[in-house]
Coordinates of C-alpha atoms in Angstrom, one line a residue:
X1079 CA -19.9 11.5 -41.2
X1080 CA -15.8 10.8 -42.6
X1081 CA -14.6 14.5 -43.5
X1082 CA -11.6 15.2 -45.2
X1083 CA -9.5 18.8 -43.8
X1084 CA -6.9 20.5 -45.8
X1085 CA -5.3 23.5 -44.3
X1086 CA -8.0 23.8 -41.7
X1087 CA -10.8 23.7 -44.2
X1088 CA -13.5 20.8 -43.6
X1089 CA -14.0 19.2 -46.8
X1090 CA -17.0 15.9 -47.3
X1091 CA -15.3 13.8 -49.3
X1092 CA -17.0 13.5 -53.6
X1093 CA -18.5 10.0 -52.9
X1094 CA -20.4 11.1 -50.3
X1095 CA -21.4 14.1 -51.6
X1096 CA -22.8 12.4 -54.9
X1097 CA -24.8 10.2 -52.0
X1098 CA -26.6 13.2 -50.4
X1099 CA -27.0 14.9 -53.5
X1100 CA -28.6 11.4 -54.7
X1101 CA -30.3 11.2 -51.6
X1102 CA -32.1 15.4 -51.7
X1103 CA -33.0 13.5 -55.3
X1104 CA -35.3 11.1 -54.4
X1105 CA -37.5 12.6 -51.6
X1106 CA -37.8 15.8 -53.4
X1107 CA -38.8 13.4 -56.5
X1108 CA -41.2 11.1 -54.5
X1109 CA -43.3 13.7 -52.4
X1110 CA -43.7 15.8 -55.5
X1111 CA -44.6 12.5 -57.1
X1112 CA -47.3 12.0 -54.3
X1113 CA -48.9 15.7 -54.0
X1114 CA -50.0 15.5 -57.2
X1115 CA -51.1 12.2 -56.5
X1116 CA -52.9 13.4 -53.8
X1117 CA -54.6 16.6 -55.7
X1118 CA -57.7 15.5 -57.2
X1119 CA -58.0 18.2 -60.9
X1120 CA -58.9 16.8 -63.8
X1121 CA -58.3 18.4 -66.7
X1122 CA -61.9 16.5 -68.2
X1123 CA -63.5 14.6 -64.7
X1124 CA -64.4 15.6 -61.1
X1125 CA -62.9 13.6 -58.5
X1126 CA -65.2 11.9 -56.5
X1127 CA -63.6 13.6 -53.3
X1128 CA -63.7 17.7 -54.5
X1129 CA -68.2 16.0 -55.1
X1130 CA -67.5 14.7 -50.7
X1131 CA -66.2 18.7 -49.8
X1132 CA -68.6 20.4 -51.7
X1133 CA -71.6 18.4 -50.5
X1134 CA -71.4 18.6 -47.0
X1135 CA -74.4 15.9 -45.6
X1136 CA -76.8 14.6 -47.6
X1137 CA -79.6 16.7 -48.0
X1138 CA -82.7 13.8 -49.4
X1139 CA -84.0 12.7 -46.2
X1140 CA -84.0 17.0 -45.0
X1141 CA -86.2 16.9 -48.2
X1142 CA -87.7 15.0 -47.7
X1143 CA -89.7 16.0 -44.3
X1144 CA -90.1 19.9 -45.5
X1145 CA -92.1 19.0 -48.4
X1146 CA -94.6 16.1 -47.0
X1147 CA -94.8 19.6 -44.0
X1148 CA -96.2 21.3 -47.4
X1149 CA -98.5 18.5 -47.9
X1150 CA -96.6 17.5 -51.4
X1151 CA -97.2 13.9 -50.5
X1152 CA -96.1 12.9 -53.9
X1153 CA -92.5 13.8 -54.2
X1154 CA -91.9 14.0 -50.7
X1155 CA -92.2 9.6 -51.7
X1156 CA -89.7 9.7 -54.9
X1157 CA -87.0 11.6 -52.6
X1158 CA -87.9 8.3 -50.1
X1159 CA -87.6 6.1 -52.7
X1160 CA -84.3 7.9 -54.1
X1161 CA -82.9 7.5 -50.1
X1162 CA -83.5 4.0 -50.2
X1163 CA -81.9 2.8 -52.7
X1164 CA -79.2 5.1 -52.1
X1165 CA -79.4 3.7 -48.3
X1166 CA -79.2 6.7 -47.0
X1167 CA -79.8 7.2 -42.9
X1168 CA -83.1 8.0 -41.6
X1169 CA -84.5 6.7 -44.5
X1170 CA -86.8 5.2 -42.2
X1171 CA -87.8 8.1 -40.2
X1172 CA -89.1 9.9 -43.7
X1173 CA -91.1 6.2 -44.1
X1174 CA -93.1 6.1 -41.1
X1175 CA -94.0 9.9 -41.7
X1176 CA -95.4 8.9 -45.7
X1177 CA -97.0 6.0 -43.0
X1178 CA -98.4 7.7 -40.6
X1179 CA -99.9 10.9 -43.2
X1180 CA -101.3 8.1 -45.6
X1181 CA -103.2 6.9 -42.3
X1182 CA -104.3 10.1 -42.1
X1183 CA -105.0 11.4 -45.4
X1184 CA -105.9 8.1 -48.4
X1185 CA -107.4 10.5 -50.6
X1186 CA -104.2 13.7 -50.4
X1187 CA -101.6 10.8 -50.6
X1188 CA -102.8 9.1 -53.9
X1189 CA -103.4 12.7 -55.2
X1190 CA -99.1 13.9 -54.2
X1191 CA -100.2 17.3 -53.3
X1192 CA -102.8 19.7 -51.7
X1193 CA -104.1 21.4 -55.3
X1194 CA -108.0 22.3 -54.3
X1195 CA -108.4 22.4 -57.8
X1196 CA -107.6 18.9 -58.4
X1197 CA -109.0 17.8 -55.1
X1198 CA -112.2 18.4 -56.9
X1199 CA -111.7 16.8 -60.1
X1200 CA -110.8 13.7 -58.1
X1201 CA -113.5 14.3 -55.7
X1202 CA -116.2 14.5 -58.5
X1203 CA -115.0 11.4 -59.9
X1204 CA -113.2 8.9 -58.1
X1205 CA -110.6 6.5 -59.7
X1206 CA -109.0 3.6 -57.2
X1207 CA -105.9 4.6 -60.0
X1208 CA -102.1 6.4 -58.0
X1209 CA -101.2 8.1 -61.6
X1210 CA -102.2 10.5 -63.3
X1211 CA -102.9 8.4 -66.5
X1212 CA -105.0 6.3 -64.4
X1213 CA -107.5 9.3 -64.1
X1214 CA -107.4 10.9 -67.0
X1215 CA -108.0 8.0 -69.7
X1216 CA -111.5 7.9 -67.6
X1217 CA -114.3 9.7 -69.7
X1218 CA -116.1 11.6 -67.2
X1219 CA -112.6 13.2 -65.3
X1220 CA -111.6 14.0 -68.7
X1221 CA -115.3 15.6 -69.7
X1222 CA -114.3 17.7 -65.7
X1223 CA -110.9 18.1 -66.9
X1224 CA -112.1 20.3 -70.8
X1225 CA -114.7 22.0 -69.6
X1226 CA -112.8 23.9 -67.4
X1227 CA -110.5 24.3 -70.0
X1228 CA -113.3 25.9 -72.0
X1229 CA -114.4 28.6 -69.4
X1230 CA -109.7 30.0 -69.4
X1231 CA -109.8 33.4 -71.2
X1232 CA -106.0 32.2 -71.9
X1233 CA -105.4 32.1 -75.4
X1234 CA -103.0 29.2 -75.0
X1235 CA -104.9 27.2 -73.9
X1236 CA -107.0 27.8 -76.5
X1237 CA -105.1 26.2 -79.1
X1238 CA -103.8 23.7 -77.5
X1239 CA -107.7 22.9 -77.3
X1240 CA -108.4 23.0 -81.4
X1241 CA -105.3 20.2 -81.7
X1242 CA -107.8 17.1 -79.9
X1243 CA -110.0 18.9 -84.1
X1244 CA -106.5 17.1 -85.3
X1245 CA -107.1 14.3 -88.0
X1246 CA -103.3 13.2 -89.4
X1247 CA -101.6 12.1 -86.5
X1248 CA -98.2 10.6 -86.9
X1249 CA -98.7 8.6 -84.0
X1250 CA -101.7 8.5 -82.3
X1251 CA -105.3 8.1 -83.6
X1252 CA -107.1 11.0 -83.5
X1253 CA -109.8 12.4 -80.9
X1254 CA -113.1 11.9 -82.6
X1255 CA -112.1 8.1 -83.1
X1256 CA -112.4 5.3 -81.2
X1257 CA -109.2 4.9 -80.3
X1258 CA -108.6 8.6 -79.4
X1259 CA -109.1 8.4 -75.5
X1260 CA -104.9 9.0 -75.4
X1261 CA -104.6 11.3 -76.9
X1262 CA -107.7 13.3 -75.9
X1263 CA -105.5 12.7 -72.3
X1264 CA -102.6 14.2 -73.4
X1265 CA -103.7 17.3 -75.2
X1266 CA -106.4 18.2 -71.4
X1267 CA -103.3 17.4 -69.8
X1268 CA -100.9 19.9 -71.3
X1269 CA -103.7 22.4 -71.2
X1270 CA -103.9 22.0 -67.6
X1271 CA -100.6 22.4 -66.9
X1272 CA -100.6 25.3 -68.7
X1273 CA -104.1 27.1 -67.4
X1274 CA -102.8 26.5 -63.7
X1275 CA -98.6 27.8 -64.7
X1276 CA -97.2 24.5 -63.7
X1277 CA -95.2 25.0 -66.7
X1278 CA -92.2 27.3 -66.6
X1279 CA -92.9 30.7 -69.2
X1280 CA -89.8 29.7 -71.6
X1281 CA -91.3 26.4 -71.4
X1282 CA -95.4 27.4 -71.7
X1283 CA -93.9 29.7 -74.9
X1284 CA -92.9 26.5 -77.2
X1285 CA -96.2 24.4 -76.3
X1286 CA -98.1 27.5 -77.6
X1287 CA -95.6 27.9 -81.1
X1288 CA -96.0 24.5 -80.6
X1289 CA -100.2 23.9 -80.7
X1290 CA -100.1 27.0 -82.8
X1291 CA -98.2 25.7 -85.9
X1292 CA -100.0 22.6 -85.7
X1293 CA -102.7 23.8 -85.7
X1294 CA -102.0 25.8 -89.7
X1295 CA -101.3 22.4 -91.0
X1296 CA -97.3 22.1 -89.8
X1297 CA -95.7 18.7 -89.6
X1298 CA -97.2 16.9 -85.4
X1299 CA -94.4 14.8 -84.4
X1300 CA -92.7 17.0 -82.5
X1301 CA -96.6 17.7 -80.4
X1302 CA -97.0 13.9 -81.0
X1303 CA -93.5 13.4 -79.1
X1304 CA -94.5 15.6 -75.6
X1305 CA -97.2 13.8 -76.1
X1306 CA -96.2 10.5 -74.8
X1307 CA -93.1 12.7 -72.5
X1308 CA -96.2 13.7 -71.0
X1309 CA -98.2 10.8 -70.7
X1310 CA -94.9 8.5 -69.7
X1311 CA -94.6 10.9 -66.8
X1312 CA -98.3 10.8 -65.7
X1313 CA -98.1 6.5 -66.5
X1314 CA -95.5 6.8 -63.4
X1315 CA -97.0 9.5 -61.7
X1316 CA -99.6 11.4 -59.5
X1317 CA -100.8 15.0 -59.4
X1318 CA -98.2 16.3 -57.0
X1319 CA -94.9 14.3 -58.2
X1320 CA -96.4 15.3 -62.5
X1321 CA -95.7 19.1 -61.5
X1322 CA -93.3 19.3 -59.3
X1323 CA -91.2 17.8 -62.1
X1324 CA -92.2 19.4 -65.1
X1325 CA -92.2 23.3 -63.7
X1326 CA -88.1 23.1 -63.8
X1327 CA -87.9 21.7 -67.0
X1328 CA -87.6 24.7 -69.5
X1329 CA -88.0 23.7 -72.8
X1330 CA -89.2 20.9 -75.4
X1331 CA -85.6 18.3 -75.7
X1332 CA -85.6 19.2 -72.2
X1333 CA -89.1 17.0 -71.0
X1334 CA -87.6 14.9 -74.4
X1335 CA -84.4 13.3 -72.6
X1336 CA -85.0 13.8 -68.8
X1337 CA -88.3 11.6 -69.8
X1338 CA -86.0 8.9 -71.4
X1339 CA -84.1 8.4 -69.2
X1340 CA -86.2 8.3 -65.9
X1341 CA -88.4 5.7 -67.4
X1342 CA -85.5 3.8 -68.2
X1343 CA -85.7 1.6 -65.2
X1344 CA -87.5 1.6 -61.6
X1345 CA -84.4 3.5 -59.9
X1346 CA -83.9 5.6 -62.5
X1347 CA -87.1 8.3 -61.8
X1348 CA -87.1 8.6 -58.5
X1349 CA -83.1 9.9 -59.0
X1350 CA -83.9 11.8 -62.1
X1351 CA -86.2 13.4 -59.9
X1352 CA -84.4 14.8 -56.9
X1353 CA -81.9 15.6 -59.2
X1354 CA -84.0 17.4 -60.8
X1355 CA -85.3 19.1 -56.7
X1356 CA -81.7 19.8 -56.2
X1357 CA -80.3 21.2 -60.1
X1358 CA -81.0 24.6 -60.3
X1359 CA -82.1 23.5 -63.5
X1360 CA -83.8 20.4 -66.0
X1361 CA -81.3 21.9 -68.6
X1362 CA -78.4 21.3 -67.0
X1363 CA -79.6 17.8 -65.7
X1364 CA -80.6 17.4 -69.0
X1365 CA -77.3 17.9 -70.9
X1366 CA -75.4 15.6 -68.8
X1367 CA -77.4 12.7 -69.3
X1368 CA -77.3 13.0 -72.7
X1369 CA -73.2 14.2 -72.8
X1370 CA -72.6 10.8 -70.6
X1371 CA -75.5 8.7 -71.3
X1372 CA -74.0 5.8 -69.8
X1373 CA -72.0 7.2 -66.3
X1374 CA -74.4 9.8 -66.3
X1375 CA -77.1 7.9 -63.8
X1376 CA -74.3 7.2 -61.2
X1377 CA -72.3 10.4 -61.1
X1378 CA -76.3 12.0 -60.5
X1379 CA -76.2 9.4 -58.2
X1380 CA -73.2 10.0 -55.9
X1381 CA -74.0 13.8 -56.4
X1382 CA -77.7 13.3 -54.6
X1383 CA -75.5 11.7 -52.1
X1384 CA -72.8 13.7 -51.1
X1385 CA -75.9 16.2 -51.6
X1386 CA -76.9 19.4 -52.8
X1387 CA -74.2 21.5 -53.5
X1388 CA -71.9 18.2 -54.9
X1389 CA -74.3 17.6 -57.4
X1390 CA -75.3 21.2 -58.4
X1391 CA -70.8 21.5 -58.6
X1392 CA -71.1 18.6 -61.3
X1393 CA -74.1 19.8 -63.6
X1394 CA -71.6 23.8 -63.2
X1395 CA -69.0 21.4 -64.6
X1396 CA -70.7 18.7 -66.9
X1397 CA -67.8 16.8 -66.8
X1398 CA -68.2 12.8 -64.8
X1399 CA -67.0 11.3 -61.9
X1400 CA -64.0 9.5 -61.8
X1401 CA -63.0 7.7 -58.5
X1402 CA -59.6 7.4 -57.9
X1403 CA -59.1 4.1 -55.7
X1404 CA -55.2 5.0 -55.1
X1405 CA -55.9 8.4 -53.2
X1406 CA -58.9 7.2 -51.6
X1407 CA -57.0 4.2 -50.5
X1408 CA -54.4 7.1 -49.0
X1409 CA -56.9 8.6 -48.3
X1410 CA -57.6 6.6 -45.2
X1411 CA -54.3 6.8 -43.0
X1412 CA -54.3 9.3 -41.0
X1413 CA -51.0 11.0 -42.0
X1414 CA -52.8 12.0 -45.2
X1415 CA -56.8 12.4 -44.7
X1416 CA -55.4 16.4 -43.4
X1417 CA -53.7 17.4 -46.6
X1418 CA -55.9 15.4 -49.2
X1419 CA -59.1 17.9 -47.2
X1420 CA -57.1 20.8 -48.1
X1421 CA -56.4 19.8 -51.3
X1422 CA -59.8 18.8 -52.3
X1423 CA -61.4 22.1 -51.3
X1424 CA -58.4 24.3 -53.2
X1425 CA -59.2 22.4 -56.8
X1426 CA -63.4 22.9 -55.4
X1427 CA -62.6 26.8 -55.8
X1428 CA -60.0 26.8 -57.8
X1429 CA -59.7 24.5 -60.3
X1430 CA -57.6 25.7 -63.3
X1431 CA -55.2 26.6 -61.1
X1432 CA -54.6 23.5 -58.7
X1433 CA -54.7 21.3 -62.1
X1434 CA -51.4 24.1 -62.6
X1435 CA -50.4 22.7 -59.6
X1436 CA -50.4 19.3 -60.3
X1437 CA -48.9 19.4 -63.9
X1438 CA -46.1 21.5 -62.1
X1439 CA -46.2 19.1 -59.3
X1440 CA -45.1 15.9 -61.5
X1441 CA -42.7 17.9 -63.8
X1442 CA -40.8 19.0 -61.0
X1443 CA -41.0 15.5 -59.8
X1444 CA -40.3 13.4 -62.4
X1445 CA -36.9 16.2 -62.9
X1446 CA -35.8 15.3 -59.7
X1447 CA -35.6 11.5 -60.5
X1448 CA -34.2 11.9 -62.9
X1449 CA -31.6 13.5 -61.1
X1450 CA -31.2 11.0 -58.7
X1451 CA -30.3 8.4 -61.9
X1452 CA -27.9 10.7 -62.8
X1453 CA -26.1 10.8 -59.5
X1454 CA -26.8 6.7 -59.8
X1455 CA -24.4 6.2 -62.9
X1456 CA -20.3 5.5 -62.5
X1457 CA -18.0 7.7 -62.7
X1458 CA -16.9 8.0 -67.2
X1459 CA -13.5 6.5 -67.6
X1460 CA -10.8 8.7 -68.6
X1461 CA -11.6 8.7 -72.7
X1462 CA -14.7 10.0 -71.8
X1463 CA -14.9 12.2 -68.4
X1464 CA -13.0 14.6 -71.0
X1465 CA -15.8 14.1 -73.2
X1466 CA -18.2 15.5 -71.0
X1467 CA -19.9 18.8 -71.6
X1468 CA -20.9 20.4 -68.7
X1469 CA -24.8 21.6 -69.6
X1470 CA -25.7 19.3 -71.6
X1471 CA -26.7 16.3 -68.7
X1472 CA -29.4 18.6 -66.7
X1473 CA -30.4 19.9 -69.9
X1474 CA -31.5 16.4 -71.2
X1475 CA -33.2 16.0 -68.6
X1476 CA -35.4 18.8 -68.5
X1477 CA -36.7 18.5 -72.0
X1478 CA -36.8 14.2 -70.4
X1479 CA -39.6 15.7 -67.5
X1480 CA -41.4 17.2 -70.0
X1481 CA -41.7 14.4 -72.2
X1482 CA -42.8 11.9 -69.5
X1483 CA -45.9 15.1 -68.4
X1484 CA -46.8 15.0 -71.9
X1485 CA -46.8 10.8 -71.3
X1486 CA -48.7 12.1 -67.8
X1487 CA -51.0 13.9 -69.3
X1488 CA -51.6 11.8 -71.8
X1489 CA -52.3 8.5 -70.1
X1490 CA -52.9 9.9 -66.5
X1491 CA -56.0 12.3 -67.2
X1492 CA -59.6 9.8 -67.1
X1493 CA -61.9 10.2 -69.7
X1494 CA -59.5 12.2 -71.7
X1495 CA -59.8 10.1 -74.5
X1496 CA -63.1 9.6 -74.5
X1497 CA -65.6 11.4 -76.7
X1498 CA -69.0 12.0 -75.4
X1499 CA -71.5 10.9 -77.2
X1500 CA -74.9 13.0 -77.2
X1501 CA -77.8 11.5 -77.1
X1502 CA -80.6 13.1 -78.9
X1503 CA -83.8 11.4 -77.9
X1504 CA -85.5 13.1 -81.6
X1505 CA -88.8 11.1 -82.8
X1506 CA -87.1 9.6 -86.5
X1507 CA -88.2 6.8 -88.6
X1508 CA -85.6 5.2 -90.7
X1509 CA -86.2 2.5 -93.0
X1510 CA -83.8 0.4 -93.4
X1511 CA -82.5 -0.2 -97.2
X1512 CA -80.3 -2.9 -98.3
X1513 CA -77.0 -0.7 -99.0
X1514 CA -77.4 0.1 -95.2
X1515 CA -76.2 -3.4 -93.3
X1516 CA -73.4 -3.7 -96.5
X1517 CA -71.6 1.0 -95.4
X1518 CA -72.2 1.0 -92.2
X1519 CA -69.3 -0.5 -91.6
X1520 CA -67.6 0.9 -93.6
X1521 CA -68.3 4.3 -92.7
X1522 CA -67.6 4.0 -89.6
X1523 CA -64.3 2.5 -89.9
X1524 CA -63.8 5.6 -92.9
X1525 CA -65.2 8.3 -90.2
X1526 CA -63.6 11.9 -91.2
X1527 CA -65.1 13.4 -88.6
X1528 CA -62.5 15.7 -86.9
X1529 CA -63.2 14.2 -83.2
X1530 CA -61.5 14.7 -79.6
X1531 CA -60.5 11.8 -80.0
X1532 CA -58.1 13.1 -82.7
X1533 CA -57.0 15.8 -81.7
X1534 CA -55.3 15.2 -78.3
X1535 CA -53.6 12.0 -80.6
X1536 CA -52.4 15.1 -83.4
X1537 CA -51.3 16.8 -80.0
X1538 CA -49.7 13.8 -78.5
X1539 CA -47.9 12.9 -82.1
X1540 CA -47.2 16.7 -82.0
X1541 CA -45.1 17.0 -78.7
X1542 CA -43.5 13.9 -79.1
X1543 CA -42.1 14.8 -82.4
X1544 CA -41.1 18.0 -80.6
X1545 CA -39.4 16.5 -77.7
X1546 CA -37.3 14.5 -79.1
X1547 CA -36.2 17.2 -82.5
X1548 CA -34.9 19.2 -78.9
X1549 CA -33.6 16.1 -77.4
X1550 CA -31.9 15.7 -80.9
X1551 CA -30.4 20.0 -80.9
X1552 CA -29.0 19.2 -77.7
X1553 CA -26.9 15.9 -79.1
X1554 CA -26.2 18.1 -81.7
X1555 CA -24.5 20.4 -79.5
X1556 CA -23.4 18.1 -77.8
X1557 CA -21.3 17.3 -80.6
X1558 CA -20.0 20.5 -81.3
X1559 CA -19.5 21.8 -77.8
X1560 CA -16.5 18.9 -77.7
X1561 CA -13.3 19.2 -76.8
X1562 CA -12.0 17.0 -80.3
X1563 CA -11.0 17.3 -83.9
X1564 CA -13.1 17.7 -86.4
X1565 CA -12.3 13.9 -87.9
X1566 CA -13.6 12.8 -84.1
X1567 CA -17.0 14.6 -83.9
X1568 CA -17.4 13.5 -88.0
X1569 CA -17.0 9.9 -86.5
X1570 CA -19.4 11.0 -83.9
X1571 CA -22.3 12.6 -85.9
X1572 CA -22.5 9.4 -87.9
X1573 CA -23.1 7.1 -84.0
X1574 CA -25.6 9.3 -83.9
X1575 CA -27.2 8.9 -86.7
X1576 CA -29.8 7.1 -85.7
X1577 CA -30.9 8.4 -83.3
X1578 CA -31.4 11.5 -85.7
X1579 CA -33.2 9.4 -87.1
X1580 CA -35.8 8.2 -84.3
X1581 CA -38.4 10.8 -85.1
X1582 CA -39.0 8.9 -88.2
X1583 CA -39.8 6.1 -86.3
X1584 CA -41.7 7.3 -83.5
X1585 CA -43.9 8.7 -86.7
X1586 CA -44.4 5.4 -88.1
X1587 CA -44.2 3.5 -84.8
X1588 CA -47.8 6.2 -83.2
X1589 CA -49.8 5.4 -86.7
X1590 CA -48.9 1.4 -86.4
X1591 CA -50.4 1.9 -83.0
X1592 CA -53.1 4.0 -84.2
X1593 CA -54.2 1.0 -86.7
X1594 CA -53.9 -0.8 -84.6
X1595 CA -56.3 0.7 -82.0
X1596 CA -58.7 1.6 -84.3
X1597 CA -59.0 -2.1 -86.0
X1598 CA -59.4 -3.3 -82.5
X1599 CA -62.2 -0.7 -81.4
X1600 CA -60.3 0.2 -78.0
X1601 CA -59.6 4.2 -79.2
X1602 CA -60.5 5.6 -81.8
X1603 CA -58.3 8.1 -82.7
X1604 CA -58.6 8.2 -86.7
X1605 CA -57.4 7.8 -89.8
X1606 CA -56.4 11.9 -90.2
X1607 CA -54.8 10.9 -86.5
X1608 CA -52.8 8.0 -87.2
X1609 CA -51.3 9.1 -90.9
X1610 CA -50.1 12.2 -89.4
X1611 CA -47.4 10.8 -86.9
X1612 CA -45.5 9.9 -89.3
X1613 CA -46.3 13.0 -91.1
X1614 CA -45.2 14.6 -88.4
X1615 CA -42.0 12.6 -88.6
X1616 CA -41.0 12.6 -91.7
X1617 CA -41.6 16.8 -91.4
X1618 CA -39.3 16.5 -87.9
X1619 CA -37.1 14.6 -89.0
X1620 CA -35.9 16.3 -92.7
X1621 CA -36.0 19.5 -90.7
X1622 CA -32.8 18.0 -88.9
X1623 CA -31.0 17.4 -91.6
X1624 CA -31.4 19.8 -93.5
X1625 CA -30.6 23.2 -91.2
X1626 CA -28.9 21.9 -88.7
X1627 CA -27.3 18.6 -88.8
X1628 CA -25.9 19.1 -93.0
X1629 CA -24.7 22.3 -92.3
X1630 CA -22.7 21.0 -89.5
X1631 CA -20.7 18.2 -91.6
X1632 CA -20.4 20.3 -94.2
X1633 CA -18.6 22.9 -91.5
X1634 CA -16.5 20.0 -90.3
X1635 CA -15.4 17.8 -93.8
X1636 CA -14.5 21.7 -94.2
X1637 CA -12.3 21.5 -91.1
X1638 CA -10.8 18.1 -91.7
X1639 CA -9.9 18.7 -95.0
X1640 CA -7.6 21.6 -94.2
X1641 CA -6.0 20.1 -91.1
X1642 CA -5.2 18.0 -93.3
X1643 CA -3.8 19.9 -95.6

């Protein structure tokens, strides 16, 4: 390294020192940004690496074997189907164990468990059907169930049996009519589940209350909707599967949501069943399915694959899963594997702390890169060098780093600008009218409801204006501190007029961008957010010019006239 010696003391040349600073800033900025990218913490999503860390090994196969040892072949078979759809290892062993159990006890396999009462019903009323509904539609089977329930001393069971006398129904035919076997099957099945304690206490109380209200002449639609859900499940489940499924249902709404999603496709029933088996409660699973109807199936599948704790963590967070291709690619390299694993553990234990660390790393990384770019600037000319003010450039870089951080948060956070659309599976009847065809599109565009996207857009536009306002104040401060006469400072103020008006330009740009995105349907921030962008620009530019630029310009004008005199 070439050194300059003066009076026996070695000095590093200025140009070389500037290059060393630039390299240092670049390395610090790159390391900070890379560390921020590797941190799997987000505001409104869960990283797939965090799920992998939380879940450990997959537990579908081991849980299937445990259920099979308890003679619950029905639930074990659904877990096997879920493992097969997910292509897990050792699924062949579980399939062979199920086949062996089926050959040894075909009736037990048909029933799905070892319930003695259901075994007695099937022995006295044999059926070739594999599912509960196939058994219940047979009149002899229903008579056996009815005789058993009529002997019950539970008031709730007797209340449910009184529903068989209902005549005014919306969906079903009355029990006494020719087509009443479906409604009768549903009521008897609900009563049997209630009698044999297969319903949770909360759900059982709701069922009893609903049945009592209907007997008093209240609307029957909610009762009929619950019967439809029970029939839908019994159409594709045996007794062991149905009772295992229904035990974790805490409410009528939870049953409706889980049934709706379980019946969507052939793969969804095993997926929802295995998720419910691993979940702490059916309510959390139902809420997740309602909040993210489009992405939830794939997300819960990923949670199932990673293990029980992964799925529970996902349902506790109630956020969609994000798979970062960049992070997964970096993780595949041996150099980044250990840091990635440690960052995933940190995010799993302290998600908000990890998020704070991530944003600080982004902030410092952007700041160091700005310092690096500043070092690359050529040396100013003599006249320009005299106009430089110490510390102003450093302050400007800090504000720009904050501006870039805002955009990194908004653009880099997955699902941040996406509203969660809850699916309410309530039974409703809508009759189309001519006016609705005309007004539906207008109402969707003129939506006045404040959504999460609108709030995010408002915050973004406000922060952009605040940062622009701060940059303008820094520029005004720079002009104030320059060693120049009043006339030159006035000309410098005039030269920065476009900068002082930049808040208006940004506000109009935000409004136009919002309206374009609203028209194209890319993101719908709402008209409130679109117009607020211009409003924020007007407010901040007016405040800047009235309270800062105008008083200082007046002061310079007075000083200039005084100097002339």
